[in-house]
Coordinates of C-alpha atoms in Angstrom, one line a residue:
Chain A
M1 CA 26.0 13.7 -0.2
Y2 CA 22.4 13.5 1.1
K3 CA 20.9 10.2 1.8
I4 CA 17.3 9.6 0.9
A5 CA 15.2 6.7 2.1
V6 CA 12.5 5.6 -0.3
V7 CA 9.6 3.7 1.4
E8 CA 7.4 2.6 -1.5
D9 CA 5.9 -0.9 -2.1
D10 CA 5.5 -0.7 -5.9
N11 CA 8.7 -2.2 -7.4
T12 CA 8.7 -0.2 -10.6
I13 CA 8.1 3.2 -8.9
R14 CA 10.8 2.4 -6.4
S15 CA 13.4 1.5 -8.9
E16 CA 12.6 4.4 -11.1
L17 CA 12.6 6.8 -8.2
H18 CA 16.0 5.3 -7.2
L19 CA 17.3 6.1 -10.7
V20 CA 16.0 9.7 -10.8
L21 CA 17.3 10.5 -7.3
A22 CA 20.7 8.8 -8.0
N23 CA 21.0 10.7 -11.3
H24 CA 20.5 13.9 -9.3
G25 CA 23.3 13.2 -7.0
Y26 CA 21.6 11.7 -4.0
E27 CA 22.4 8.5 -2.2
V28 CA 19.3 6.4 -2.2
C29 CA 18.3 3.6 0.3
D30 CA 15.3 1.5 -0.7
I31 CA 13.2 -0.1 1.9
V32 CA 12.0 -3.5 0.5
D33 CA 11.0 -5.2 3.7
F34 CA 7.9 -3.6 5.2
T35 CA 7.8 -5.5 8.5
N36 CA 9.7 -3.1 10.6
V37 CA 10.2 0.1 8.6
V38 CA 10.8 2.3 11.6
N39 CA 13.8 0.3 12.9
Q40 CA 15.3 0.1 9.4
L41 CA 15.0 3.9 9.1
K42 CA 16.7 4.2 12.5
E43 CA 19.6 2.3 11.2
I44 CA 19.9 4.0 7.8
K45 CA 19.7 7.5 9.3
P46 CA 18.6 9.2 6.1
H47 CA 18.5 12.9 5.6
I48 CA 15.1 12.8 4.1
V49 CA 12.3 10.1 3.8
L50 CA 9.9 9.6 0.9
L51 CA 7.0 7.8 2.4
D52 CA 4.1 6.1 0.7
I53 CA 0.8 6.0 2.7
N54 CA -0.6 2.7 1.4
L55 CA 1.9 0.1 2.4
P56 CA 1.6 -3.6 3.3
G57 CA 1.5 -3.9 7.1
E58 CA 1.7 -0.6 8.8
D59 CA 0.6 2.4 6.8
G60 CA 2.8 5.4 6.1
L61 CA 0.9 7.6 8.6
K62 CA 1.7 5.3 11.5
I63 CA 5.3 4.9 10.4
C64 CA 5.6 8.6 10.4
M65 CA 4.1 9.0 13.8
K66 CA 6.5 6.3 15.3
L67 CA 9.4 8.0 13.5
R68 CA 8.6 11.3 15.1
A69 CA 9.0 9.7 18.5
F70 CA 12.8 9.8 18.1
S71 CA 13.7 11.7 14.9
D72 CA 13.0 15.1 13.2
V73 CA 14.1 13.8 9.8
P74 CA 12.1 15.6 7.1
V75 CA 9.3 13.4 5.6
I76 CA 7.7 13.8 2.3
F77 CA 4.5 11.8 1.8
V78 CA 4.2 10.5 -1.7
T79 CA 0.8 8.9 -2.3
S80 CA -2.1 8.3 -4.7
R81 CA -4.6 9.4 -2.1
D82 CA -5.5 12.9 -2.8
T83 CA -8.2 14.1 -0.5
D84 CA -7.7 17.0 1.7
I85 CA -8.3 14.8 4.7
D86 CA -5.3 12.6 3.7
E87 CA -3.2 15.7 3.3
L88 CA -4.3 17.0 6.6
Q89 CA -3.7 13.7 8.4
S90 CA -0.3 13.3 6.9
L91 CA 0.7 16.8 8.1
M92 CA -0.7 16.1 11.5
M93 CA 1.3 12.9 11.8
G94 CA 4.4 15.0 11.3
G95 CA 4.9 15.0 7.6
D96 CA 6.7 18.0 6.1
D97 CA 5.2 17.8 2.6
F98 CA 2.6 16.0 0.6
I99 CA 2.8 15.0 -3.1
T100 CA 0.2 13.1 -5.0
K101 CA 0.8 10.5 -7.8
P102 CA 1.4 10.7 -10.6
Y103 CA 3.9 13.3 -9.5
N104 CA 6.1 15.5 -11.5
I105 CA 9.7 14.7 -11.1
S106 CA 10.8 18.3 -11.3
I107 CA 8.4 19.2 -8.6
L108 CA 9.5 16.3 -6.4
L109 CA 13.1 17.3 -6.8
T110 CA 12.4 20.9 -6.1
R111 CA 10.5 20.0 -2.9
I112 CA 13.3 17.8 -1.8
A113 CA 15.9 20.5 -2.4
V114 CA 13.8 23.1 -0.6
L115 CA 13.3 20.9 2.3
L116 CA 17.0 19.9 2.5
K117 CA 17.9 23.6 2.3
R118 CA 15.5 24.5 5.1
V119 CA 16.4 21.7 7.4
Y120 CA 20.1 21.5 6.9
K121 CA 20.7 25.2 6.2
D122 CA 22.9 24.1 3.3
E123 CA 23.9 26.9 1.0
N124 CA 25.9 24.7 -1.4
Q125 CA 22.8 23.9 -3.3
L126 CA 22.2 27.6 -4.0
V127 CA 25.4 28.1 -5.9
L128 CA 26.3 26.4 -9.2
E129 CA 29.8 26.6 -10.6
H130 CA 31.4 25.8 -13.9
K131 CA 34.7 26.9 -15.4
G132 CA 35.1 29.6 -12.8
I133 CA 31.6 31.0 -13.4
T134 CA 29.4 31.0 -10.4
L135 CA 25.7 31.2 -10.6
N136 CA 23.8 32.1 -7.4
I137 CA 20.3 30.6 -7.8
E138 CA 18.7 32.8 -5.1
T139 CA 19.9 36.1 -6.3
G140 CA 20.3 35.3 -9.9
R141 CA 23.8 36.7 -10.0
L142 CA 26.4 35.5 -12.4
I143 CA 30.0 36.1 -11.3
K144 CA 33.3 35.5 -13.1
D145 CA 36.6 37.0 -12.0
G146 CA 35.0 39.8 -10.2
L147 CA 32.7 40.7 -13.1
E148 CA 29.0 40.4 -12.4
A149 CA 25.8 40.1 -14.4
E150 CA 22.3 39.9 -13.2
L151 CA 19.9 37.4 -14.7
T152 CA 16.1 37.5 -14.8
K153 CA 14.3 34.6 -13.2
S154 CA 13.7 32.7 -16.4
E155 CA 17.2 33.3 -17.6
M156 CA 18.5 32.0 -14.3
R157 CA 16.3 28.9 -14.5
I158 CA 17.6 28.1 -18.0
L159 CA 21.2 28.6 -17.2
A160 CA 20.9 26.6 -13.9
Y161 CA 19.4 23.7 -15.9
L162 CA 22.2 23.8 -18.4
F163 CA 24.8 24.0 -15.6
R164 CA 23.3 20.9 -14.0
H165 CA 23.6 19.0 -17.4
V166 CA 27.1 20.0 -18.3
G167 CA 28.6 17.6 -20.9
K168 CA 25.2 16.5 -22.1
I169 CA 23.1 17.8 -25.0
V170 CA 20.0 19.4 -23.6
P171 CA 17.1 19.1 -26.1
R172 CA 15.0 22.2 -26.4
A173 CA 11.9 20.2 -25.6
D174 CA 13.4 19.0 -22.3
L175 CA 14.3 22.6 -21.4
I176 CA 10.8 23.9 -22.1
D177 CA 9.4 21.0 -20.2
H178 CA 11.5 21.8 -17.2
L179 CA 10.6 25.5 -17.4
W180 CA 6.9 24.7 -17.5
D181 CA 7.3 22.6 -14.4
N182 CA 8.8 25.6 -12.7
E183 CA 5.8 27.8 -13.7
M184 CA 7.4 29.5 -16.6
F185 CA 5.2 28.9 -19.6
V186 CA 7.6 29.8 -22.4
D187 CA 7.3 28.8 -26.0
D188 CA 10.0 28.1 -28.5
N189 CA 10.6 31.7 -29.6
T190 CA 10.8 33.0 -26.0
L191 CA 13.3 30.3 -25.2
S192 CA 15.5 31.4 -28.2
V193 CA 15.2 35.1 -27.1
N194 CA 16.2 34.1 -23.5
I195 CA 19.2 32.1 -24.7
T196 CA 20.4 35.0 -26.8
R197 CA 20.1 37.3 -23.8
I198 CA 22.0 34.9 -21.6
R199 CA 24.8 34.7 -24.2
N200 CA 25.0 38.5 -24.3
K201 CA 25.2 38.7 -20.5
L202 CA 27.9 36.0 -20.5
E203 CA 29.8 38.0 -23.1
G204 CA 29.4 41.0 -20.8
I205 CA 31.5 39.3 -18.1
G206 CA 34.0 38.0 -20.6
V207 CA 32.7 34.5 -21.3
Y208 CA 32.4 33.6 -25.0
H209 CA 30.8 30.6 -26.7
L210 CA 29.9 28.8 -23.4
I211 CA 26.5 27.6 -24.7
E212 CA 26.8 25.9 -28.0
T213 CA 23.8 25.2 -30.2
K214 CA 23.7 21.7 -31.6
H215 CA 21.6 21.9 -34.7
R216 CA 18.3 20.1 -34.3
R217 CA 19.5 18.5 -31.1
G218 CA 19.6 21.3 -28.5
Y219 CA 22.0 23.2 -26.3
Y220 CA 25.3 22.1 -25.0
I221 CA 27.9 23.2 -22.4
D222 CA 31.3 21.5 -22.7
K223 CA 32.6 19.7 -19.7
D224 CA 36.0 21.4 -19.6
Chain B
M1 CA -64.8 14.3 -2.2
S2 CA -68.1 15.9 -3.3
G3 CA -71.6 15.1 -2.0
Y4 CA -72.5 13.7 -5.4
S5 CA -69.6 11.3 -5.5
Y6 CA -70.3 10.3 -1.9
L7 CA -74.0 9.4 -2.7
K8 CA -72.9 7.6 -5.9
D9 CA -70.6 5.5 -3.7
K10 CA -73.6 4.7 -1.4
C11 CA -75.8 3.8 -4.4
I12 CA -76.5 0.2 -3.5
P13 CA -77.5 0.7 0.2
N14 CA -79.7 3.6 -1.1
I15 CA -81.5 1.4 -3.5
L16 CA -81.9 -1.2 -0.8
Q17 CA -83.3 1.4 1.5
I18 CA -85.8 2.6 -1.1
L19 CA -86.8 -1.0 -1.9
G20 CA -87.2 -1.7 1.8
A21 CA -89.4 1.5 2.2
V22 CA -91.6 0.5 -0.7
A23 CA -91.9 -3.1 0.6
V24 CA -92.7 -2.0 4.2
S25 CA -95.3 0.7 3.1
S26 CA -97.1 -1.7 0.7
F27 CA -97.1 -4.4 3.4
M28 CA -98.5 -1.9 5.9
S29 CA -101.2 -0.7 3.5
M30 CA -102.2 -4.4 2.9
L31 CA -102.6 -4.7 6.7
G32 CA -105.0 -1.8 6.5
N33 CA -102.9 1.0 8.0
S34 CA -103.9 4.5 7.1
N35 CA -101.9 6.5 4.6
D36 CA -101.1 9.0 7.4
A37 CA -99.4 6.3 9.5
I38 CA -97.4 5.1 6.5
T39 CA -96.3 8.7 5.6
L40 CA -95.3 9.3 9.1
L41 CA -93.2 6.1 9.1
L42 CA -91.5 7.1 5.8
V43 CA -90.8 10.6 6.9
G44 CA -89.3 9.3 10.1
W45 CA -87.3 6.7 8.2
G46 CA -86.0 9.3 5.7
F47 CA -85.1 11.7 8.5
V48 CA -82.9 9.2 10.3
L49 CA -81.3 8.2 7.0
V50 CA -80.5 11.8 6.0
L51 CA -79.2 12.5 9.5
Y52 CA -76.9 9.5 9.3
Y53 CA -75.6 10.2 5.8
S54 CA -74.8 13.8 6.5
F55 CA -73.0 12.9 9.7
D56 CA -71.1 10.2 7.9
Y57 CA -70.3 12.4 5.0
S58 CA -68.9 15.2 7.1
C59 CA -66.8 12.7 9.1
R60 CA -65.3 11.2 6.0
K61 CA -64.7 14.6 4.4
R62 CA -62.8 15.8 7.4
Y63 CA -60.7 12.7 7.5
Y64 CA -59.7 12.7 3.9
N65 CA -59.1 16.4 3.9
S66 CA -56.8 16.2 6.8
L67 CA -55.0 13.3 5.1
L68 CA -54.5 15.3 1.9
E69 CA -53.4 18.2 3.9
S70 CA -50.7 16.3 5.8
L71 CA -49.6 14.8 2.5
K72 CA -49.2 18.2 1.0
H73 CA -46.9 19.3 3.9
L74 CA -44.9 16.2 3.8
K75 CA -41.5 16.4 2.1
Q76 CA -41.1 12.7 1.7
K77 CA -44.5 11.7 0.6
Y78 CA -43.9 8.0 0.8
L79 CA -43.8 8.3 4.6
I80 CA -47.6 9.2 4.7
A81 CA -48.5 5.7 6.0
D82 CA -46.4 6.5 9.2
V83 CA -47.9 9.9 9.9
M84 CA -51.5 9.5 8.9
E85 CA -54.3 9.8 11.4
K86 CA -55.4 6.5 12.8
S87 CA -59.0 5.5 11.8
H88 CA -60.9 2.6 13.3
R89 CA -63.0 1.9 10.3
L90 CA -62.4 -1.6 8.9
E91 CA -61.7 -0.4 5.4
D92 CA -59.3 2.3 6.5
V93 CA -57.4 -0.1 8.7
I94 CA -57.0 -2.6 5.9
Y95 CA -55.9 0.1 3.4
H96 CA -53.5 1.6 5.9
R97 CA -51.9 -1.8 6.5
I98 CA -51.6 -2.3 2.7
L99 CA -50.1 1.1 2.2
H100 CA -47.7 0.6 5.1
M101 CA -46.5 -2.7 3.7
G102 CA -46.1 -1.4 0.2
N103 CA -44.1 1.6 1.4
K104 CA -41.9 -0.5 3.6
A105 CA -41.0 -2.8 0.7
M106 CA -40.2 0.3 -1.4
L107 CA -38.1 1.8 1.3
E108 CA -36.1 -1.4 1.6
E109 CA -35.6 -1.4 -2.2
I110 CA -34.4 2.2 -2.1
S111 CA -32.0 1.8 0.7
E112 CA -30.6 -1.2 -1.0
T113 CA -30.1 0.8 -4.2
I114 CA -28.5 3.6 -2.3
H115 CA -26.2 1.1 -0.6
E116 CA -25.2 -0.4 -3.9
C117 CA -24.6 3.0 -5.4
N118 CA -22.3 4.1 -2.5
D119 CA -20.5 0.8 -2.7
Y120 CA -19.9 1.4 -6.4
I121 CA -18.7 5.0 -5.8
E122 CA -16.3 3.7 -3.1
Y123 CA -15.0 1.0 -5.5
I124 CA -14.5 3.6 -8.2
E125 CA -12.5 5.9 -5.9
Q126 CA -10.4 3.0 -4.8
W127 CA -9.9 1.9 -8.3
V128 CA -8.8 5.4 -9.4
H129 CA -6.2 5.4 -6.6
E130 CA -5.0 2.0 -7.6
V131 CA -4.7 2.8 -11.3
K132 CA -2.7 5.9 -10.4
T133 CA 0.2 3.8 -9.2
P134 CA 1.0 2.2 -12.6
L135 CA 0.4 5.6 -14.3
A136 CA 2.9 7.1 -11.9
A137 CA 5.3 4.3 -12.6
M138 CA 5.0 4.8 -16.4
K139 CA 5.5 8.5 -16.1
L140 CA 8.7 7.9 -14.1
I141 CA 10.0 5.5 -16.6
C142 CA 9.4 7.9 -19.4
D143 CA 10.9 10.8 -17.5
N144 CA 14.0 8.7 -16.9
N145 CA 14.3 7.8 -20.5
R146 CA 13.4 10.8 -22.5
T147 CA 13.4 9.4 -26.0
P148 CA 11.1 10.8 -28.7
E149 CA 8.9 7.8 -28.2
A150 CA 8.8 8.4 -24.4
I151 CA 7.6 11.9 -25.0
K152 CA 4.7 10.6 -27.1
V153 CA 3.9 8.1 -24.3
L154 CA 4.0 11.0 -21.8
Q155 CA 1.3 12.8 -23.9
E156 CA -0.9 9.7 -23.9
L157 CA -0.3 9.2 -20.2
E158 CA -1.4 12.8 -19.5
R159 CA -4.6 11.9 -21.5
A160 CA -5.2 8.7 -19.5
N161 CA -4.7 10.6 -16.3
R162 CA -7.3 13.2 -17.3
C163 CA -9.8 10.5 -18.1
V164 CA -9.1 8.9 -14.7
E165 CA -9.5 12.2 -13.0
Q166 CA -12.8 12.7 -14.7
V167 CA -14.1 9.4 -13.5
L168 CA -13.0 10.3 -9.9
F169 CA -14.8 13.7 -10.0
Y170 CA -17.9 12.2 -11.6
A171 CA -18.1 9.7 -8.8
R172 CA -17.5 12.4 -6.2
S173 CA -19.9 14.9 -7.7
K174 CA -22.7 12.9 -6.0
N175 CA -21.6 13.7 -2.5
V176 CA -19.3 16.6 -2.6
E177 CA -19.7 17.2 1.1
K178 CA -17.3 14.3 1.8
D179 CA -14.4 15.9 0.1
Y180 CA -14.7 19.6 0.3
L181 CA -12.5 22.1 2.0
I182 CA -13.0 25.9 1.5
K183 CA -9.8 27.8 1.9
E184 CA -8.3 31.0 0.6
V185 CA -7.1 30.1 -2.9
N186 CA -4.9 32.2 -5.1
L187 CA -6.2 32.0 -8.6
D188 CA -2.7 32.3 -10.0
E189 CA -1.8 29.1 -8.2
V190 CA -4.7 27.0 -9.4
V191 CA -4.3 28.2 -12.9
K192 CA -0.6 27.3 -12.9
K193 CA -1.5 23.9 -11.4
S194 CA -4.0 23.2 -14.2
I195 CA -1.5 24.3 -16.9
Q196 CA 1.0 21.9 -15.5
N197 CA -1.5 19.1 -15.5
N198 CA -1.9 19.7 -19.2
K199 CA 1.6 20.5 -20.1
Q200 CA 2.2 17.8 -22.7
L201 CA -1.1 18.7 -24.5
L202 CA -0.3 22.4 -24.6
L203 CA 3.2 21.9 -25.7
E204 CA 2.2 19.4 -28.4
K205 CA -0.4 21.7 -29.8
K206 CA 2.0 24.7 -29.5
I207 CA -0.6 26.6 -27.5
Q208 CA 0.7 29.8 -25.8
V209 CA -0.7 30.6 -22.4
K210 CA -0.8 33.9 -20.6
L211 CA -1.6 34.5 -17.0
E212 CA -3.0 37.7 -15.6
C213 CA -4.7 36.8 -12.4
D214 CA -3.5 37.5 -8.9
Q215 CA -6.8 37.6 -6.9
S216 CA -7.6 35.3 -4.1
V217 CA -11.0 33.7 -3.6
F218 CA -12.5 31.4 -1.0
T219 CA -13.2 28.0 -2.6
D220 CA -11.9 24.5 -2.9
G221 CA -8.7 24.6 -5.1
K222 CA -8.7 21.0 -6.2
W223 CA -12.2 21.3 -7.8
I224 CA -11.3 24.5 -9.5
V225 CA -8.2 22.9 -11.0
F226 CA -10.4 20.1 -12.3
I227 CA -12.8 22.6 -13.9
L228 CA -9.9 24.5 -15.4
D229 CA -8.5 21.2 -16.8
Q230 CA -11.7 20.6 -18.7
C231 CA -11.6 24.2 -20.1
I232 CA -8.0 23.8 -21.3
V233 CA -8.7 20.5 -22.9
N234 CA -11.7 22.0 -24.7
S235 CA -9.7 24.9 -25.9
A236 CA -6.9 22.6 -27.2
K237 CA -9.5 20.4 -28.8
Y238 CA -11.2 23.2 -30.7
G239 CA -8.3 24.8 -32.3
A240 CA -7.0 27.4 -29.9
T241 CA -3.4 28.7 -30.3
N242 CA -3.6 31.2 -27.4
I243 CA -5.3 30.8 -24.0
V244 CA -5.4 33.8 -21.7
F245 CA -6.4 33.4 -18.0
Y246 CA -7.3 36.7 -16.4
S247 CA -9.3 37.8 -13.4
E248 CA -11.3 40.9 -12.6
V249 CA -13.1 42.2 -9.5
I250 CA -16.6 43.5 -10.0
G251 CA -18.1 44.7 -6.8
S252 CA -18.2 41.8 -4.4
K253 CA -17.5 39.3 -7.1
T254 CA -14.3 38.0 -8.6
N255 CA -14.4 36.7 -12.2
L256 CA -11.8 34.2 -13.5
I257 CA -12.0 34.2 -17.3
I258 CA -10.5 31.7 -19.6
E259 CA -10.4 33.1 -23.1
D260 CA -9.1 31.2 -26.2
D261 CA -9.0 32.0 -29.9
G262 CA -10.4 28.7 -31.1
I263 CA -13.2 28.0 -33.5
G264 CA -15.9 29.3 -31.1
I265 CA -19.3 27.9 -30.4
L266 CA -22.5 28.4 -32.5
S267 CA -24.9 30.7 -30.7
E268 CA -27.7 28.2 -30.9
D269 CA -25.5 25.6 -29.1
L270 CA -24.5 28.0 -26.3
P271 CA -27.5 27.5 -24.0
R272 CA -27.0 23.7 -24.1
I273 CA -23.3 23.2 -23.8
F274 CA -23.6 22.4 -20.0
D275 CA -26.2 19.7 -20.7
K276 CA -25.1 16.1 -20.1
G277 CA -24.2 14.4 -23.3
F278 CA -24.6 17.5 -25.4
T279 CA -21.9 17.7 -28.1
G280 CA -23.2 20.3 -30.5
K281 CA -22.0 21.0 -34.0
N282 CA -18.3 21.2 -33.0
G283 CA -18.5 17.9 -31.2
H284 CA -20.1 16.1 -34.1
E285 CA -17.5 17.3 -36.5
L286 CA -14.6 16.2 -34.2
Q287 CA -16.3 13.0 -33.2
K288 CA -14.3 13.0 -30.0
S289 CA -16.7 14.7 -27.7
T290 CA -18.5 13.0 -24.8
G291 CA -20.5 15.8 -23.5
I292 CA -19.4 15.0 -20.0
G293 CA -16.7 17.6 -19.3
L294 CA -18.7 20.8 -19.2
Y295 CA -21.7 19.0 -17.6
L296 CA -19.4 18.0 -14.7
C297 CA -18.0 21.5 -14.5
K298 CA -21.5 23.0 -14.2
K299 CA -22.5 20.4 -11.6
L300 CA -19.4 21.0 -9.5
C301 CA -19.8 24.8 -9.8
E302 CA -23.3 24.5 -8.5
K303 CA -22.0 22.6 -5.5
L304 CA -19.2 25.1 -5.0
D305 CA -21.6 28.1 -5.4
V306 CA -19.5 29.3 -8.3
L307 CA -21.3 30.7 -11.4
I308 CA -20.1 29.4 -14.7
D309 CA -21.0 31.1 -17.9
V310 CA -19.8 31.0 -21.5
K311 CA -19.5 33.7 -24.2
S312 CA -18.4 33.0 -27.7
Q313 CA -18.2 34.3 -31.2
I314 CA -17.9 31.8 -34.0
G315 CA -14.4 31.8 -35.5
S316 CA -13.0 34.3 -33.1
Y317 CA -13.1 33.5 -29.4
T318 CA -14.6 31.5 -26.5
K319 CA -14.7 32.7 -23.0
I320 CA -15.5 30.7 -19.9
I321 CA -16.3 32.9 -17.0
L322 CA -16.2 31.6 -13.4
T323 CA -17.7 34.0 -10.9
F324 CA -16.7 33.7 -7.2
A325 CA -18.5 35.6 -4.5
T326 CA -15.9 37.5 -2.6
G327 CA -18.3 39.3 -0.2
R328 CA -16.6 40.9 2.7
L329 CA -14.1 38.1 3.3
K330 CA -11.1 40.0 2.0

């Protein structure tokens, strides 16, 4: 499990970020005392750091610079300052990414995942599995007992989202919302068409009735 | 300055001279001088007088002409007191001093106003960044608890965020140079960014978007995203159900076109839609128009050297066309 350190002085944002990240399977360490952030980070040894720029005491840029003296941990700057100069400065101080408030959770999560994958060369994140069906996110391949099916990009995104929310009803609105965040601007009809195609492809590799439609509530994949 | 106006100005000394001449000549004739002697005196007197006046007139004329000339070439005309030719005439010296003092007071006033203005802009920018923190917090809370109410709040948040962005860009539009970075920008990326900024609005109004742009241009992406935001909001406001973004290359120019199928704009309103505060017939009917959005777009486009144009047919379509110069940088 990856450990994420959140360095953010706004209480609400910190606790909500904590919740989001914890819900997505990360271990979250909050920094609440801003007197010696660098040393605290040294002790926590996170896999990734979310760093605000405007902080009481030392600002994020300085912290990042000090952090770089002994660590190559990936740092994502999360800030309300949005000028190009800020972005440039943060990258020059050794930041790996830069996201401005009010950020999009999907985008934040995607960036975290991309960075983790790049730095820790982890392939686990690329393969989702459920009931013996494996879905490779990079190639869009669906495999079950040696049978294969190839998904289009949007089909892959939809199925991946459903796989990540197994056991929960996924409302159509949430699914569409998620797809828009990932640059797929689908409408209601297109989503239905895509779901039908996914079901056909699943049947092609011998999986029936995996995705249930809950009337007026959304889609559902059973836990077991 | 004409000869007539010069003489008119010298009216009182002239009358005094004539009175003096009359008095002297009658006094001389009383003393028994011959008419010849008096005539000689008057001619001599008149000669000296004419000589003096013509010399003085030409001097003055030269002085004022050079003054007017330098004023004409001066860009900041209020600096004339500092560059004007020095004159040793008492009147000129006094007027120069008065002009100088007046200008100085005005310059102080101006610099104070500029200072206040910059202070205000700085405050606005700071405020915008501050207000973004609670907005971000609210968005996170809603995203973490996706109830139907939260989705409605998300829509309102998106609106609040747009208003805040508009304030920021309005403040920045005064001195763009401060925050301006020209890079190669993929049109597809900026369009996607703008669509995501307005996700809740587009989903709520069930507007379908289509993207067909893959050109790159050299510009500042952030500003273009802001301009696109305004266009999307307008389309959504005025009844669009489809918005198509497409680009085309014409010679050394690249056009980005935002076309919607909304209610369109009256042809008589078209020339004025980029004016500040102009709302037109559509705006009056909807009562929700401020006339700021497109005005800002136009202003930012001017600073970015991007042409912005609009074409529309009532009841069928509205097209906003952004023209980027591609030149040989390809």
